[in-house]
């Protein structure tokens, strides 16, 4: 999405001397967008790893100990490990799509939109881009709302009601978002990914420290069976939502120094780190707090560990303000790709997106947060477990001259991908059902 120029890629099948189908590319250069000339691709392997980690290792860690208590500790460890491995394989599959497109086109940089459009057509590419951008926009909105609520509860502005205190804090965060939105892609945001990841690591340290203190004082009984089938399914869907690195992967990949060499290792490292930390906080916090653990594990700390609770909230706030600009950058890149190259395009696009986030975050609707939560809860699963396989097999269909030919090349891989897609669709349906039920419950409470 950020590059020296934009290319429309047209793929055509041609037989070679050995009668095998290969992909040929006819590149037609479009006009260069304002401000993209000389754009540096300087994201390193470490920087890419941190930007991928900060996408998924966020506020969701606060819910994991409760999920471990609901699904039993052994089952939770197994499911987190399996989901982490599958998510890593899906992200690596999307990285492989870049390799396929670049090898086919004999060019150094191919944008995500280019090869997604080649694989799925204009409508299919638009659906994928809208799904990813819409999910990240919703996550950014949720982060902005949480930022305002937390700070207003900790430090309300004198003379203002709680609502207007939230508005002021959200305005401060929106001003920061607007400033960071003018950074030149992920190359200039590597430090934000590192700081955001470090903030979440410190949150985990705080929670694990409090849990160890509890273990030394009292040993809680550990459940070796799920509370109920619905509790188990709810925990599994939550574990699926905990892996969202793939949503920023296309933008990160396009700004990397050496994508072919560094992208897949960054994918594997980021998912291994996230999975290890998920298991650590889930197991230790559950062993420490037992069945007393609350949905937001920081609330469990508040009565007896006020200092640790304050530290945890502070680090979560730091993560929010570091992660949101990374999400917004992906949304901006996706929108700008579809706008005409005019001097005003960049400024107008960035201001419109940030202002829209601020206005929606300040909407005085009590159940608005429930609407916001439904989108990422379903979108993350779709983006991370469905779209990579769909794009990959679209490219393979073109590469081998037809879907049947591509299927004959790797029937086992296709079967595995179909199983993953079906499981992801089931998890997405369950998540949507839970979100709608929560929304309806809040509506019933409001009507009483």
Short mmCIF file of C-alpha atoms in Angstrom, two decimals, residues 3-448:
data_model
loop_
_atom_site.label_atom_id
_atom_site.label_comp_id
_atom_site.label_asym_id
_atom_site.label_seq_id
_atom_site.Cartn_x
_atom_site.Cartn_y
_atom_site.Cartn_z
CA UNK A 3 5.32 2.15 -2.48
CA UNK A 4 7.20 4.03 -5.18
CA UNK A 5 4.33 3.50 -7.58
CA UNK A 6 1.16 1.54 -8.13
CA UNK A 7 0.88 -1.24 -10.64
CA UNK A 8 -2.13 -2.93 -12.13
CA UNK A 9 -1.19 -6.57 -12.44
CA UNK A 10 -2.73 -8.62 -15.23
CA UNK A 11 -1.95 -12.35 -15.02
CA UNK A 12 -1.99 -14.51 -18.11
CA UNK A 13 -1.22 -18.20 -18.47
CA UNK A 14 1.45 -19.22 -20.99
CA UNK A 15 2.84 -22.72 -21.65
CA UNK A 16 6.62 -23.04 -21.35
CA UNK A 17 8.95 -25.47 -23.13
CA UNK A 18 8.05 -28.27 -20.71
CA UNK A 19 4.31 -27.68 -21.15
CA UNK A 20 3.94 -26.42 -17.61
CA UNK A 21 1.83 -23.39 -16.85
CA UNK A 22 3.55 -20.32 -15.46
CA UNK A 23 2.27 -16.89 -14.65
CA UNK A 24 3.32 -13.90 -16.73
CA UNK A 25 2.74 -10.35 -15.63
CA UNK A 26 1.99 -7.30 -17.70
CA UNK A 27 2.61 -4.27 -15.52
CA UNK A 28 1.04 -0.95 -16.34
CA UNK A 29 2.34 1.87 -14.18
CA UNK A 30 -0.18 4.25 -12.75
CA UNK A 31 0.51 7.73 -11.53
CA UNK A 32 2.49 7.94 -8.30
CA UNK A 33 0.48 9.04 -5.30
CA UNK A 34 1.37 12.23 -3.56
CA UNK A 35 4.03 11.77 -0.91
CA UNK A 36 4.96 8.17 -1.81
CA UNK A 37 8.04 8.90 -3.92
CA UNK A 38 11.21 7.91 -2.15
CA UNK A 39 9.28 6.06 0.51
CA UNK A 40 11.72 4.02 2.57
CA UNK A 41 11.20 0.32 3.16
CA UNK A 42 13.14 -0.02 6.40
CA UNK A 43 11.13 -2.39 8.60
CA UNK A 44 13.55 -4.97 10.00
CA UNK A 45 12.78 -8.52 11.11
CA UNK A 46 12.68 -7.40 14.74
CA UNK A 47 10.53 -4.38 13.90
CA UNK A 48 8.09 -6.54 11.94
CA UNK A 49 7.92 -9.03 14.81
CA UNK A 50 7.07 -6.27 17.29
CA UNK A 51 4.44 -4.73 15.00
CA UNK A 52 2.79 -8.13 14.55
CA UNK A 53 2.95 -8.88 18.27
CA UNK A 54 1.42 -5.54 19.29
CA UNK A 55 -1.52 -6.29 17.00
CA UNK A 56 -2.58 -9.39 18.91
CA UNK A 57 -0.90 -9.19 22.32
CA UNK A 58 -3.14 -6.53 23.82
CA UNK A 59 -6.11 -6.08 26.11
CA UNK A 60 -7.27 -9.63 25.35
CA UNK A 61 -4.68 -11.00 27.80
CA UNK A 62 -6.88 -9.64 30.61
CA UNK A 63 -9.62 -12.11 29.68
CA UNK A 64 -7.47 -15.22 29.30
CA UNK A 65 -7.24 -16.28 33.00
CA UNK A 66 -11.05 -16.27 33.20
CA UNK A 67 -11.22 -18.38 30.03
CA UNK A 68 -8.75 -20.85 31.55
CA UNK A 69 -10.99 -21.13 34.62
CA UNK A 70 -14.02 -21.84 32.44
CA UNK A 71 -12.50 -24.38 30.05
CA UNK A 72 -10.17 -26.23 32.50
CA UNK A 73 -6.44 -25.72 32.52
CA UNK A 74 -5.36 -28.72 30.42
CA UNK A 75 -7.91 -28.17 27.69
CA UNK A 76 -7.07 -24.44 27.59
CA UNK A 77 -3.34 -25.06 27.14
CA UNK A 78 -4.02 -27.55 24.34
CA UNK A 79 -6.49 -25.28 22.55
CA UNK A 80 -4.25 -22.19 22.82
CA UNK A 81 -1.35 -24.21 21.43
CA UNK A 82 -3.42 -25.56 18.53
CA UNK A 83 -5.01 -22.20 17.70
CA UNK A 84 -1.61 -20.50 17.88
CA UNK A 85 -0.08 -23.04 15.51
CA UNK A 86 -2.96 -22.71 13.04
CA UNK A 87 -2.88 -18.89 13.20
CA UNK A 88 0.86 -18.96 12.57
CA UNK A 89 0.40 -21.24 9.57
CA UNK A 90 -2.30 -18.94 8.13
CA UNK A 91 -0.08 -15.88 8.50
CA UNK A 92 2.81 -17.78 6.87
CA UNK A 93 0.44 -18.75 4.05
CA UNK A 94 -0.36 -15.10 3.40
CA UNK A 95 3.37 -14.32 3.45
CA UNK A 96 3.81 -17.06 0.85
CA UNK A 97 1.28 -15.26 -1.34
CA UNK A 98 3.70 -12.32 -1.52
CA UNK A 99 6.45 -14.72 -2.61
CA UNK A 100 4.26 -16.29 -5.29
CA UNK A 101 3.23 -12.91 -6.69
CA UNK A 102 6.75 -11.50 -6.67
CA UNK A 103 8.25 -14.61 -8.30
CA UNK A 104 5.55 -14.64 -10.95
CA UNK A 105 5.91 -10.96 -11.75
CA UNK A 106 9.71 -10.77 -11.49
CA UNK A 107 9.43 -7.57 -9.46
CA UNK A 108 10.82 -6.66 -6.06
CA UNK A 109 7.67 -5.22 -4.48
CA UNK A 110 4.08 -6.28 -5.06
CA UNK A 111 1.32 -4.68 -3.04
CA UNK A 112 -1.27 -6.71 -1.16
CA UNK A 113 -4.07 -5.14 -3.17
CA UNK A 114 -2.36 -6.10 -6.44
CA UNK A 115 -2.14 -9.83 -5.78
CA UNK A 116 -5.44 -10.00 -3.86
CA UNK A 117 -7.15 -8.41 -6.86
CA UNK A 118 -5.40 -10.88 -9.17
CA UNK A 119 -6.50 -13.83 -7.03
CA UNK A 120 -10.07 -12.79 -6.25
CA UNK A 121 -10.96 -10.04 -8.71
CA UNK A 122 -11.87 -6.47 -7.83
CA UNK A 123 -14.94 -7.39 -5.79
CA UNK A 124 -13.13 -10.13 -3.87
CA UNK A 125 -10.16 -7.87 -3.10
CA UNK A 126 -12.52 -5.11 -1.96
CA UNK A 127 -14.28 -7.57 0.37
CA UNK A 128 -10.98 -8.68 1.92
CA UNK A 129 -9.68 -5.12 2.32
CA UNK A 130 -12.98 -3.92 3.78
CA UNK A 131 -13.05 -6.85 6.20
CA UNK A 132 -9.53 -6.14 7.47
CA UNK A 133 -9.90 -2.35 7.55
CA UNK A 134 -13.36 -2.50 9.12
CA UNK A 135 -12.14 -4.83 11.85
CA UNK A 136 -9.12 -2.67 12.66
CA UNK A 137 -11.27 0.47 12.60
CA UNK A 138 -13.60 -1.17 15.14
CA UNK A 139 -10.67 -2.26 17.32
CA UNK A 140 -9.26 1.28 17.19
CA UNK A 141 -12.66 2.61 18.18
CA UNK A 142 -12.89 0.17 21.09
CA UNK A 143 -9.39 1.19 22.22
CA UNK A 144 -10.29 4.88 22.09
CA UNK A 145 -13.44 4.26 24.12
CA UNK A 146 -11.55 2.19 26.70
CA UNK A 147 -8.85 4.88 26.95
CA UNK A 148 -11.46 7.53 27.79
CA UNK A 149 -13.35 5.35 30.26
CA UNK A 150 -10.24 4.27 32.18
CA UNK A 151 -8.72 7.73 32.47
CA UNK A 152 -12.04 9.39 33.33
CA UNK A 153 -12.54 6.88 36.16
CA UNK A 154 -8.98 7.42 37.43
CA UNK A 155 -8.79 11.17 36.97
CA UNK A 156 -12.04 12.97 36.12
CA UNK A 157 -11.65 16.57 35.06
CA UNK A 158 -12.69 19.02 37.76
CA UNK A 159 -16.04 20.63 37.10
CA UNK A 160 -16.97 18.16 34.36
CA UNK A 161 -19.32 15.21 34.46
CA UNK A 162 -18.00 11.71 33.88
CA UNK A 163 -19.22 11.78 30.27
CA UNK A 164 -17.46 15.05 29.44
CA UNK A 165 -14.33 13.90 31.24
CA UNK A 166 -14.30 10.90 28.91
CA UNK A 167 -14.75 13.21 25.93
CA UNK A 168 -11.75 15.32 26.96
CA UNK A 169 -9.50 12.27 27.38
CA UNK A 170 -10.69 10.85 24.06
CA UNK A 171 -9.94 14.19 22.40
CA UNK A 172 -6.37 14.04 23.72
CA UNK A 173 -5.95 10.51 22.37
CA UNK A 174 -7.49 11.54 19.04
CA UNK A 175 -5.00 14.40 18.74
CA UNK A 176 -2.17 11.91 19.23
CA UNK A 177 -3.74 9.57 16.67
CA UNK A 178 -3.95 12.42 14.16
CA UNK A 179 -0.30 13.33 14.66
CA UNK A 180 0.89 9.73 14.28
CA UNK A 181 -1.32 9.17 11.24
CA UNK A 182 1.07 11.33 9.21
CA UNK A 183 3.97 8.96 9.83
CA UNK A 184 5.24 7.35 6.63
CA UNK A 185 3.96 3.83 7.05
CA UNK A 186 5.19 1.06 9.29
CA UNK A 187 8.84 2.03 8.77
CA UNK A 188 8.45 4.96 11.16
CA UNK A 189 6.19 3.06 13.56
CA UNK A 190 8.54 0.23 14.55
CA UNK A 191 9.30 1.91 17.87
CA UNK A 192 5.57 2.11 18.65
CA UNK A 193 5.21 -1.62 18.12
CA UNK A 194 8.16 -2.24 20.44
CA UNK A 195 6.83 0.09 23.18
CA UNK A 196 3.30 -1.32 22.89
CA UNK A 197 4.58 -4.88 23.16
CA UNK A 198 6.76 -3.96 26.14
CA UNK A 199 3.74 -2.38 27.85
CA UNK A 200 1.73 -5.59 27.49
CA UNK A 201 4.67 -7.64 28.76
CA UNK A 202 4.74 -5.45 31.87
CA UNK A 203 1.00 -5.99 32.35
CA UNK A 204 1.65 -9.75 32.26
CA UNK A 205 4.51 -9.34 34.77
CA UNK A 206 2.16 -7.44 37.10
CA UNK A 207 -0.57 -10.09 36.90
CA UNK A 208 1.82 -13.03 37.24
CA UNK A 209 3.52 -11.37 40.24
CA UNK A 210 0.19 -10.91 42.02
CA UNK A 211 -0.81 -14.50 41.20
CA UNK A 212 2.44 -15.88 42.62
CA UNK A 213 1.83 -13.91 45.84
CA UNK A 214 -1.58 -15.57 46.10
CA UNK A 215 -0.12 -19.04 45.48
CA UNK A 216 2.32 -18.54 48.35
CA UNK A 217 -0.58 -17.63 50.64
CA UNK A 218 -3.23 -20.10 49.51
CA UNK A 219 -3.40 -22.98 47.03
CA UNK A 220 -6.65 -22.91 45.07
CA UNK A 221 -8.25 -26.08 43.70
CA UNK A 222 -7.84 -26.51 39.96
CA UNK A 223 -10.68 -27.67 37.74
CA UNK A 224 -9.78 -30.43 35.31
CA UNK A 225 -13.11 -30.32 33.49
CA UNK A 226 -14.93 -27.48 31.70
CA UNK A 227 -17.67 -25.73 33.63
CA UNK A 228 -20.08 -26.48 30.79
CA UNK A 229 -20.10 -27.07 27.05
CA UNK A 230 -21.06 -23.44 26.43
CA UNK A 231 -18.22 -22.23 28.69
CA UNK A 232 -15.76 -24.39 26.74
CA UNK A 233 -16.99 -23.11 23.38
CA UNK A 234 -16.91 -19.54 24.63
CA UNK A 235 -13.31 -19.93 25.74
CA UNK A 236 -12.29 -21.51 22.43
CA UNK A 237 -13.77 -18.62 20.44
CA UNK A 238 -11.96 -16.16 22.71
CA UNK A 239 -8.67 -17.95 22.04
CA UNK A 240 -9.36 -17.62 18.30
CA UNK A 241 -9.88 -13.87 18.67
CA UNK A 242 -6.51 -13.57 20.41
CA UNK A 243 -4.57 -13.98 17.18
CA UNK A 244 -4.95 -10.95 14.92
CA UNK A 245 -1.42 -10.28 13.68
CA UNK A 246 -2.39 -11.18 10.14
CA UNK A 247 -4.49 -8.01 9.85
CA UNK A 248 -1.43 -5.76 9.91
CA UNK A 249 0.82 -8.23 8.10
CA UNK A 250 0.11 -6.90 4.54
CA UNK A 251 1.03 -3.33 5.49
CA UNK A 252 4.06 -4.42 7.52
CA UNK A 253 5.22 -6.67 4.67
CA UNK A 254 5.12 -3.88 2.12
CA UNK A 255 7.46 -1.72 4.21
CA UNK A 256 10.07 -4.41 4.99
CA UNK A 257 13.72 -4.17 3.98
CA UNK A 258 13.94 -7.83 2.92
CA UNK A 259 10.49 -9.34 2.85
CA UNK A 260 11.54 -12.65 1.28
CA UNK A 261 14.10 -13.27 4.00
CA UNK A 262 12.51 -11.76 7.10
CA UNK A 263 8.72 -11.94 6.84
CA UNK A 264 8.13 -15.62 7.64
CA UNK A 265 10.59 -15.64 10.58
CA UNK A 266 8.82 -12.55 11.94
CA UNK A 267 5.49 -14.38 11.61
CA UNK A 268 6.73 -17.46 13.46
CA UNK A 269 8.51 -15.47 16.17
CA UNK A 270 5.51 -13.22 16.85
CA UNK A 271 3.07 -16.13 17.16
CA UNK A 272 5.42 -18.22 19.28
CA UNK A 273 5.97 -15.29 21.66
CA UNK A 274 2.24 -14.53 21.89
CA UNK A 275 1.29 -18.19 22.47
CA UNK A 276 3.91 -18.62 25.18
CA UNK A 277 2.74 -15.52 27.01
CA UNK A 278 -0.93 -16.52 26.68
CA UNK A 279 -0.20 -19.87 28.32
CA UNK A 280 1.93 -18.20 31.01
CA UNK A 281 -0.65 -15.65 32.11
CA UNK A 282 -3.55 -18.09 31.78
CA UNK A 283 -1.98 -20.88 33.82
CA UNK A 284 -0.27 -18.80 36.51
CA UNK A 285 -3.20 -16.42 37.05
CA UNK A 286 -5.69 -19.29 37.26
CA UNK A 287 -3.49 -21.20 39.72
CA UNK A 288 -3.05 -18.04 41.78
CA UNK A 289 -6.62 -16.74 41.87
CA UNK A 290 -8.58 -19.95 41.25
CA UNK A 291 -12.29 -19.57 40.67
CA UNK A 292 -12.13 -16.04 42.15
CA UNK A 293 -10.58 -14.73 38.94
CA UNK A 294 -12.81 -12.16 37.25
CA UNK A 295 -13.41 -11.56 33.55
CA UNK A 296 -11.00 -8.64 33.65
CA UNK A 297 -8.18 -10.13 35.67
CA UNK A 298 -7.02 -6.66 36.79
CA UNK A 299 -10.28 -6.33 38.75
CA UNK A 300 -9.12 -9.35 40.76
CA UNK A 301 -6.00 -7.42 41.79
CA UNK A 302 -7.76 -4.24 42.86
CA UNK A 303 -8.91 -5.17 46.42
CA UNK A 304 -5.61 -6.52 47.78
CA UNK A 305 -2.97 -5.21 45.38
CA UNK A 306 -3.90 -1.59 44.65
CA UNK A 307 -0.37 -0.59 43.63
CA UNK A 308 -0.07 -3.50 41.19
CA UNK A 309 -3.54 -2.74 39.88
CA UNK A 310 -2.56 0.87 39.16
CA UNK A 311 0.61 -0.29 37.41
CA UNK A 312 -1.40 -2.74 35.31
CA UNK A 313 -3.91 -0.08 34.28
CA UNK A 314 -1.09 2.33 33.44
CA UNK A 315 0.65 -0.21 31.22
CA UNK A 316 -2.63 -1.09 29.50
CA UNK A 317 -3.17 2.61 28.75
CA UNK A 318 0.33 2.79 27.29
CA UNK A 319 -0.41 -0.22 25.11
CA UNK A 320 -3.67 1.35 23.89
CA UNK A 321 -1.99 4.56 22.80
CA UNK A 322 0.85 2.69 21.06
CA UNK A 323 -1.25 0.03 19.30
CA UNK A 324 -4.11 2.19 18.00
CA UNK A 325 -1.89 4.21 15.59
CA UNK A 326 -0.62 0.95 14.05
CA UNK A 327 -4.22 -0.14 13.39
CA UNK A 328 -5.21 3.25 12.02
CA UNK A 329 -2.22 3.22 9.64
CA UNK A 330 -3.59 0.06 8.00
CA UNK A 331 -7.03 1.65 7.60
CA UNK A 332 -5.52 4.79 6.10
CA UNK A 333 -3.42 2.80 3.63
CA UNK A 334 -6.41 0.78 2.46
CA UNK A 335 -8.57 3.87 1.93
CA UNK A 336 -5.85 5.92 0.22
CA UNK A 337 -5.24 3.16 -2.33
CA UNK A 338 -8.72 3.84 -3.68
CA UNK A 339 -8.57 7.64 -3.72
CA UNK A 340 -7.30 9.81 -6.59
CA UNK A 341 -3.72 11.06 -6.33
CA UNK A 342 -4.34 14.69 -5.38
CA UNK A 343 -2.40 17.04 -3.06
CA UNK A 344 -5.32 17.11 -0.63
CA UNK A 345 -5.98 13.36 -0.57
CA UNK A 346 -3.55 12.35 2.16
CA UNK A 347 -4.46 15.08 4.66
CA UNK A 348 -8.21 14.78 4.08
CA UNK A 349 -8.18 10.97 4.40
CA UNK A 350 -6.25 10.98 7.67
CA UNK A 351 -8.31 13.75 9.25
CA UNK A 352 -11.61 12.14 8.19
CA UNK A 353 -10.69 8.74 9.66
CA UNK A 354 -9.46 10.14 13.00
CA UNK A 355 -12.41 12.54 13.34
CA UNK A 356 -14.82 9.69 12.59
CA UNK A 357 -13.17 7.58 15.30
CA UNK A 358 -13.45 10.42 17.82
CA UNK A 359 -17.10 11.20 17.07
CA UNK A 360 -18.14 7.54 17.23
CA UNK A 361 -16.18 7.01 20.46
CA UNK A 362 -18.09 9.91 22.03
CA UNK A 363 -21.51 8.67 20.91
CA UNK A 364 -23.81 8.94 23.97
CA UNK A 365 -25.41 5.52 23.43
CA UNK A 366 -25.21 3.12 26.35
CA UNK A 367 -25.14 -0.06 24.23
CA UNK A 368 -22.80 1.30 21.53
CA UNK A 369 -19.85 -0.62 23.02
CA UNK A 370 -21.72 -3.88 22.39
CA UNK A 371 -22.12 -3.01 18.70
CA UNK A 372 -18.43 -2.16 18.48
CA UNK A 373 -17.38 -5.45 20.11
CA UNK A 374 -19.34 -7.65 17.68
CA UNK A 375 -17.33 -6.53 14.63
CA UNK A 376 -13.80 -7.46 15.78
CA UNK A 377 -15.08 -10.58 17.54
CA UNK A 378 -16.24 -11.96 14.19
CA UNK A 379 -13.88 -10.09 11.86
CA UNK A 380 -10.66 -11.33 13.48
CA UNK A 381 -11.60 -14.96 12.86
CA UNK A 382 -12.59 -14.25 9.25
CA UNK A 383 -9.44 -12.25 8.50
CA UNK A 384 -6.99 -14.60 10.20
CA UNK A 385 -8.34 -18.05 9.40
CA UNK A 386 -10.39 -17.73 6.20
CA UNK A 387 -9.04 -15.06 3.84
CA UNK A 388 -5.41 -16.32 3.66
CA UNK A 389 -6.50 -19.70 2.29
CA UNK A 390 -8.96 -18.11 -0.14
CA UNK A 391 -6.29 -15.75 -1.53
CA UNK A 392 -3.66 -18.49 -1.68
CA UNK A 393 -5.81 -20.88 -3.70
CA UNK A 394 -6.90 -18.03 -5.95
CA UNK A 395 -3.26 -17.39 -6.82
CA UNK A 396 -2.58 -21.13 -7.21
CA UNK A 397 -5.53 -21.43 -9.60
CA UNK A 398 -3.96 -18.80 -11.84
CA UNK A 399 -0.46 -20.19 -11.48
CA UNK A 400 -1.44 -23.72 -12.51
CA UNK A 401 -3.97 -22.73 -15.16
CA UNK A 402 -7.08 -23.82 -13.32
CA UNK A 403 -8.41 -24.87 -9.95
CA UNK A 404 -8.38 -28.59 -10.70
CA UNK A 405 -4.73 -28.45 -11.71
CA UNK A 406 -3.86 -26.56 -8.55
CA UNK A 407 -5.79 -29.08 -6.46
CA UNK A 408 -3.89 -31.98 -7.99
CA UNK A 409 -0.61 -30.35 -6.95
CA UNK A 410 -1.48 -30.33 -3.21
CA UNK A 411 -4.73 -32.17 -2.36
CA UNK A 412 -3.73 -32.69 1.28
CA UNK A 413 -3.02 -29.01 1.81
CA UNK A 414 -6.38 -28.10 0.29
CA UNK A 415 -8.19 -30.52 2.62
CA UNK A 416 -6.49 -29.02 5.67
CA UNK A 417 -7.38 -25.50 4.52
CA UNK A 418 -11.04 -26.45 4.06
CA UNK A 419 -11.18 -27.94 7.56
CA UNK A 420 -9.62 -24.79 9.04
CA UNK A 421 -12.09 -22.58 7.17
CA UNK A 422 -15.09 -24.61 8.37
CA UNK A 423 -13.87 -24.54 11.99
CA UNK A 424 -13.26 -20.80 11.74
CA UNK A 425 -16.75 -20.18 10.37
CA UNK A 426 -18.25 -22.14 13.27
CA UNK A 427 -16.20 -20.13 15.78
CA UNK A 428 -17.23 -16.91 14.05
CA UNK A 429 -20.89 -17.90 14.22
CA UNK A 430 -20.64 -18.72 17.92
CA UNK A 431 -18.90 -15.43 18.59
CA UNK A 432 -21.53 -13.47 16.72
CA UNK A 433 -24.28 -15.30 18.61
CA UNK A 434 -22.65 -14.47 21.95
CA UNK A 435 -22.27 -10.82 20.96
CA UNK A 436 -25.89 -10.51 19.87
CA UNK A 437 -27.11 -12.21 23.06
CA UNK A 438 -25.06 -9.77 25.15
CA UNK A 439 -26.48 -6.86 23.16
CA UNK A 440 -30.05 -8.07 23.63
CA UNK A 441 -29.44 -8.56 27.36
CA UNK A 442 -28.23 -4.96 27.68
CA UNK A 443 -31.23 -3.76 25.71
CA UNK A 444 -33.57 -5.59 28.09
CA UNK A 445 -31.79 -4.06 31.08
CA UNK A 446 -32.13 -0.59 29.57
CA UNK A 447 -35.84 -1.03 28.96
CA UNK A 448 -36.56 -1.87 32.61
#
